[in-house]
Tab-separated table of C-alpha atoms in Angstrom:
chain	number	residue	atom	x	y	z
P	255	VAL	CA	17.898	7.982	-24.620
P	256	PRO	CA	15.013	6.557	-26.717
P	257	PHE	CA	11.571	6.809	-25.136
P	258	GLU	CA	11.195	3.018	-24.989
P	259	ASP	CA	14.458	2.752	-23.039
P	260	GLN	CA	13.271	5.449	-20.645
P	261	VAL	CA	10.147	3.416	-19.906
P	262	VAL	CA	12.133	0.198	-19.443
P	263	LEU	CA	14.673	2.003	-17.264
P	264	THR	CA	11.939	3.305	-14.985
P	265	LEU	CA	10.161	-0.046	-14.717
P	266	MET	CA	13.454	-1.792	-13.924
P	267	ARG	CA	14.113	0.694	-11.129
P	268	LEU	CA	10.640	0.110	-9.663
P	269	ARG	CA	10.293	-3.631	-10.186
P	270	LEU	CA	13.864	-4.800	-9.612
P	271	GLY	CA	15.028	-2.070	-7.245
P	272	LEU	CA	18.219	-1.504	-9.235
P	273	LEU	CA	20.573	1.243	-8.089
P	274	LEU	CA	21.164	4.298	-10.244
P	275	ASN	CA	24.794	3.301	-10.865
P	276	ASP	CA	23.725	-0.149	-12.056
P	277	ILE	CA	21.153	1.286	-14.466
P	278	SER	CA	23.604	3.884	-15.781
P	279	ILE	CA	26.036	1.111	-16.722
P	280	ARG	CA	23.338	-1.025	-18.336
P	281	PHE	CA	22.048	1.833	-20.502
P	282	GLY	CA	25.347	3.616	-21.057
P	283	VAL	CA	24.261	6.971	-19.630
P	284	SER	CA	25.333	9.019	-16.639
P	285	THR	CA	23.884	8.522	-13.163
P	286	ALA	CA	22.528	12.075	-13.254
P	287	ALA	CA	20.721	11.323	-16.519
P	288	VAL	CA	19.209	8.152	-15.048
P	289	SER	CA	17.959	10.096	-12.016
P	290	LYS	CA	16.438	12.807	-14.203
P	291	ILE	CA	14.741	10.279	-16.502
P	292	PHE	CA	13.394	8.292	-13.548
P	293	CYS	CA	11.905	11.365	-11.862
P	294	PHE	CA	10.227	12.497	-15.083
P	295	MET	CA	8.859	9.093	-16.097
P	296	VAL	CA	7.554	8.304	-12.598
P	297	SER	CA	5.792	11.667	-12.591
P	298	GLU	CA	4.128	10.850	-15.918
P	299	LEU	CA	3.185	7.351	-14.752
P	300	ALA	CA	1.665	8.807	-11.588
P	301	LYS	CA	-0.394	11.329	-13.567
P	302	PHE	CA	-1.772	8.534	-15.737
P	303	ALA	CA	-2.429	6.315	-12.705
P	304	ARG	CA	-4.312	9.055	-10.846
P	305	GLU	CA	-6.590	9.603	-13.824
P	306	PHE	CA	-7.178	6.081	-15.101
P	307	LEU	CA	-5.825	3.379	-12.767
P	308	VAL	CA	-6.218	4.307	-9.082
P	309	PHE	CA	-9.712	5.459	-8.187
P	310	TRP	CA	-12.596	4.613	-5.870
P	311	LEU	CA	-14.812	2.001	-7.482
P	312	PRO	CA	-18.593	2.491	-7.490
P	313	ARG	CA	-20.348	0.394	-4.869
P	314	LYS	CA	-22.161	-1.592	-7.567
P	315	THR	CA	-18.843	-2.572	-9.126
P	316	ILE	CA	-17.434	-3.617	-5.749
P	317	ARG	CA	-20.503	-5.744	-5.034
P	318	ARG	CA	-20.390	-7.320	-8.498
P	319	THR	CA	-16.721	-8.318	-8.120
P	320	LEU	CA	-16.959	-9.363	-4.449
P	321	PRO	CA	-15.276	-12.773	-3.937
P	322	ASP	CA	-17.490	-15.451	-2.406
P	323	CYS	CA	-15.398	-15.658	0.760
P	324	PHE	CA	-16.059	-11.980	1.471
P	325	GLU	CA	-19.746	-12.197	0.660
P	326	GLU	CA	-20.158	-15.092	3.091
P	327	ASN	CA	-18.409	-13.375	6.009
P	328	TYR	CA	-18.419	-9.610	5.579
P	329	SER	CA	-20.352	-6.897	3.796
P	330	VAL	CA	-17.086	-5.262	2.821
P	331	THR	CA	-16.518	-2.243	0.619
P	332	CYS	CA	-12.780	-1.897	1.190
P	333	ILE	CA	-9.870	-3.056	3.302
P	334	VAL	CA	-7.610	-0.422	4.813
P	335	ASP	CA	-4.086	-1.102	5.958
P	336	CYS	CA	-0.805	0.655	6.572
P	337	PHE	CA	1.851	-0.704	4.257
P	338	GLU	CA	5.095	-0.346	6.228
P	339	ILE	CA	8.436	-0.586	4.438
P	340	PHE	CA	12.066	-0.249	5.445
P	341	ILE	CA	13.897	2.841	4.235
P	342	ASP	CA	17.565	3.735	4.180
P	343	ARG	CA	18.728	5.506	7.336
P	344	PRO	CA	18.247	9.233	6.669
P	345	GLY	CA	21.216	11.514	7.188
P	346	HIS	CA	19.053	14.310	8.587
P	347	LEU	CA	18.601	13.805	12.357
P	348	LEU	CA	14.999	15.037	12.513
P	349	ARG	CA	13.962	12.882	9.562
P	350	ARG	CA	15.764	9.940	11.140
P	351	ASN	CA	13.769	10.411	14.350
P	352	VAL	CA	10.425	10.801	12.558
P	353	THR	CA	10.925	7.631	10.526
P	354	TYR	CA	12.238	5.371	13.297
P	355	SER	CA	9.796	2.589	14.155
P	356	VAL	CA	10.176	1.128	17.640
P	357	TYR	CA	8.081	-1.860	16.574
P	358	LYS	CA	10.342	-2.641	13.602
P	359	SER	CA	13.572	-1.351	15.220
P	360	HIS	CA	14.347	0.288	11.906
P	361	ASN	CA	13.666	3.446	9.945
P	362	THR	CA	10.427	2.890	8.079
P	363	ALA	CA	7.785	4.626	5.999
P	364	LYS	CA	4.046	3.968	6.189
P	365	ILE	CA	1.617	4.270	3.322
P	366	LEU	CA	-2.082	3.988	4.015
P	367	HIS	CA	-4.062	2.378	1.243
P	368	ALA	CA	-7.597	1.174	0.647
P	369	ILE	CA	-8.081	-1.887	-1.491
P	370	ALA	CA	-11.266	-3.438	-2.848
P	371	PRO	CA	-12.000	-7.083	-1.937
P	372	SER	CA	-11.073	-8.044	-5.504
P	373	GLY	CA	-7.558	-6.652	-4.948
P	374	PHE	CA	-8.022	-3.373	-6.836
P	375	ILE	CA	-6.134	-0.539	-5.106
P	376	MET	CA	-8.554	2.369	-4.791
P	377	PHE	CA	-6.542	4.799	-2.677
P	378	THR	CA	-2.980	5.311	-1.531
P	379	SER	CA	-1.809	8.059	0.774
P	380	ARG	CA	1.384	10.022	0.818
P	381	PRO	CA	4.171	8.277	2.764
P	382	TYR	CA	4.464	8.976	6.489
P	383	GLY	CA	7.308	8.373	8.912
P	384	GLY	CA	7.308	5.094	10.823
P	385	ARG	CA	6.181	6.842	14.023
P	386	ALA	CA	2.812	7.801	12.504
P	387	SER	CA	-0.247	6.013	13.948
P	388	ASP	CA	-2.685	3.910	11.923
P	389	ARG	CA	-5.780	6.125	11.859
P	390	PHE	CA	-7.976	6.503	8.834
P	391	ILE	CA	-11.218	8.449	8.425
P	392	THR	CA	-13.836	6.851	6.214
P	393	LEU	CA	-16.268	9.245	4.568
P	394	ASP	CA	-18.881	6.990	2.989
P	395	SER	CA	-21.350	4.903	5.001
P	396	ASP	CA	-20.175	1.345	4.617
P	397	GLU	CA	-18.282	-1.462	6.295
P	398	VAL	CA	-14.489	-1.438	6.289
P	399	LEU	CA	-12.168	-4.352	7.031
P	400	ALA	CA	-9.003	-3.368	8.901
P	401	ASP	CA	-6.250	-4.587	11.185
P	402	ARG	CA	-6.576	-4.131	14.940
P	403	GLY	CA	-4.248	-1.102	14.927
P	404	PHE	CA	-7.049	0.952	13.380
P	405	THR	CA	-8.775	2.189	16.538
P	406	ILE	CA	-10.974	4.605	14.605
P	407	ALA	CA	-14.497	3.891	15.844
P	408	ASP	CA	-14.741	7.391	17.328
P	409	LEU	CA	-13.860	8.935	13.951
P	410	LEU	CA	-16.505	7.217	11.859
P	411	PRO	CA	-19.653	9.023	10.740
P	412	PRO	CA	-23.057	7.420	11.403
P	413	GLY	CA	-23.715	4.281	9.387
P	414	VAL	CA	-20.073	3.283	8.951
P	415	LYS	CA	-18.901	-0.007	10.413
P	416	VAL	CA	-15.311	-1.156	10.864
P	417	SER	CA	-14.482	-4.848	11.366
P	418	LEU	CA	-11.416	-5.544	13.517
P	419	PRO	CA	-9.827	-8.736	14.867
P	420	SER	CA	-10.623	-9.500	18.500
P	421	PHE	CA	-8.114	-8.372	21.122
P	422	SER	CA	-6.635	-10.858	23.591
P	423	LYS	CA	-4.694	-8.282	25.603
P	424	GLY	CA	-5.841	-8.210	29.234
P	425	ARG	CA	-7.952	-11.356	28.772
P	426	PRO	CA	-7.054	-14.995	29.546
P	427	GLN	CA	-8.131	-16.110	26.068
P	428	MET	CA	-10.557	-15.392	23.267
P	429	SER	CA	-13.723	-17.363	22.811
P	430	ARG	CA	-13.908	-19.956	20.039
P	431	SER	CA	-16.226	-17.790	17.935
P	432	GLU	CA	-13.904	-14.770	18.315
P	433	LEU	CA	-10.899	-16.886	17.359
P	434	VAL	CA	-12.592	-18.252	14.234
P	435	ALA	CA	-13.770	-14.775	13.202
P	436	SER	CA	-10.295	-13.300	13.755
P	437	ARG	CA	-8.672	-16.018	11.671
P	438	ARG	CA	-11.122	-15.428	8.853
P	439	LEU	CA	-10.499	-11.706	9.058
P	440	ALA	CA	-6.727	-12.207	8.945
P	441	ARG	CA	-7.004	-14.468	5.900
P	442	LEU	CA	-9.252	-12.022	4.098
P	443	ARG	CA	-6.993	-9.022	4.658
P	444	ILE	CA	-3.638	-10.748	4.111
P	445	HIS	CA	-3.757	-9.923	0.393
P	446	VAL	CA	-3.361	-6.243	1.310
P	447	GLU	CA	0.226	-7.086	2.267
P	448	ARG	CA	0.915	-9.005	-0.947
P	449	ARG	CA	-0.224	-6.547	-3.573
P	450	MET	CA	2.664	-4.080	-3.760
P	451	LYS	CA	5.564	-6.070	-2.330
P	452	CYS	CA	6.575	-7.506	-5.695
P	453	PHE	CA	8.137	-4.114	-6.510
P	454	ARG	CA	11.589	-4.483	-5.023
P	455	ILE	CA	12.263	-0.762	-4.713
P	456	LEU	CA	9.977	-1.031	-1.657
P	457	LYS	CA	12.209	-3.655	-0.041
P	458	GLN	CA	14.659	-0.960	1.073
P	459	PHE	CA	13.214	2.360	-0.015
P	460	PRO	CA	15.897	4.942	-0.870
P	461	ALA	CA	16.061	7.769	1.678
P	462	SER	CA	16.872	10.158	-1.168
P	463	ILE	CA	13.444	9.467	-2.698
P	464	PHE	CA	11.595	9.560	0.632
P	465	ALA	CA	13.090	13.000	1.334
P	466	LYS	CA	11.517	14.331	-1.872
P	467	LYS	CA	7.828	14.115	-0.991
P	468	PRO	CA	6.406	14.729	-4.497
P	469	LEU	CA	8.702	12.061	-5.951
P	470	ALA	CA	7.879	9.585	-3.168
P	471	ASN	CA	4.159	10.191	-3.687
P	472	ASN	CA	4.552	9.606	-7.418
P	473	VAL	CA	6.445	6.352	-6.857
P	474	PHE	CA	3.674	4.872	-4.698
P	475	ILE	CA	0.882	6.031	-6.998
P	476	ALA	CA	2.723	4.630	-10.027
P	477	ILE	CA	3.245	1.277	-8.299
P	478	ALA	CA	-0.413	1.154	-7.254
P	479	GLY	CA	-1.445	1.804	-10.852
P	480	LEU	CA	0.862	-0.917	-12.172
P	481	CYS	CA	-0.559	-3.341	-9.594
P	482	ASN	CA	-4.066	-2.612	-10.844
P	483	LEU	CA	-3.024	-3.691	-14.341
P	484	GLN	CA	-2.317	-7.189	-13.015
P	485	PRO	CA	-4.880	-10.040	-12.920
P	486	ARG	CA	-7.338	-10.276	-10.044
P	487	LEU	CA	-5.615	-11.058	-6.783
P	488	ILE	CA	-8.417	-12.947	-5.015
P	489	ARG	CA	-10.149	-15.987	-6.479
P	490	ASP	CA	-13.931	-16.236	-6.438
P	491	GLN	CA	-13.536	-19.227	-4.150
P	492	CYS	CA	-11.017	-18.905	-1.315
P	493	ASP	CA	-10.324	-20.836	1.857
P	494	VAL	CA	-11.605	-18.900	4.850
């Protein structure tokens, strides 16, 4: 298979979520060959992404590219979120139990990522089973924007601040100021959910890939790198 076709084959699998059988018919090669090519090319893409595309931006760069809506409301360095996706039901009973999400009522995988306010993905973790909790340790002294599931205040070193939406549980209602702040926070962090979902392989992630941890890691790193090649996600002016 020509190198150009190998690249196209891999991108079609990631972007369109095509099955191996479908790709094998389109390119006139065996399913085993498609699987082998995909594993190799994703590995190479991931190596390139780790070196050149997915990295922690210097604070000066983050400040220089900070959208106005962030600058007005938060002194944010990054947004952290768990990207939860459906996966095929694993055949292995233990793996099926580890990946079952009570909240989603489905087998899921979670990937923790940190994204700059401009939309640049700076970090992505290895995939975890859907039962894993949303806890993330920040190492540099700065402010982080997160969803309310990140109850990590006790984990943060001195000087680090985490901004969370207000909780209404156990209270009759939130105050007006808390409600406005929570809405702004939700609008600012919603782009975390949008960045990687255009890659349809994540719509129903194959259990066969999730079972192979190095391959699964490479898939997410490669997708993060491809996302970072796209135009800026957040406009300088945004409605908050």
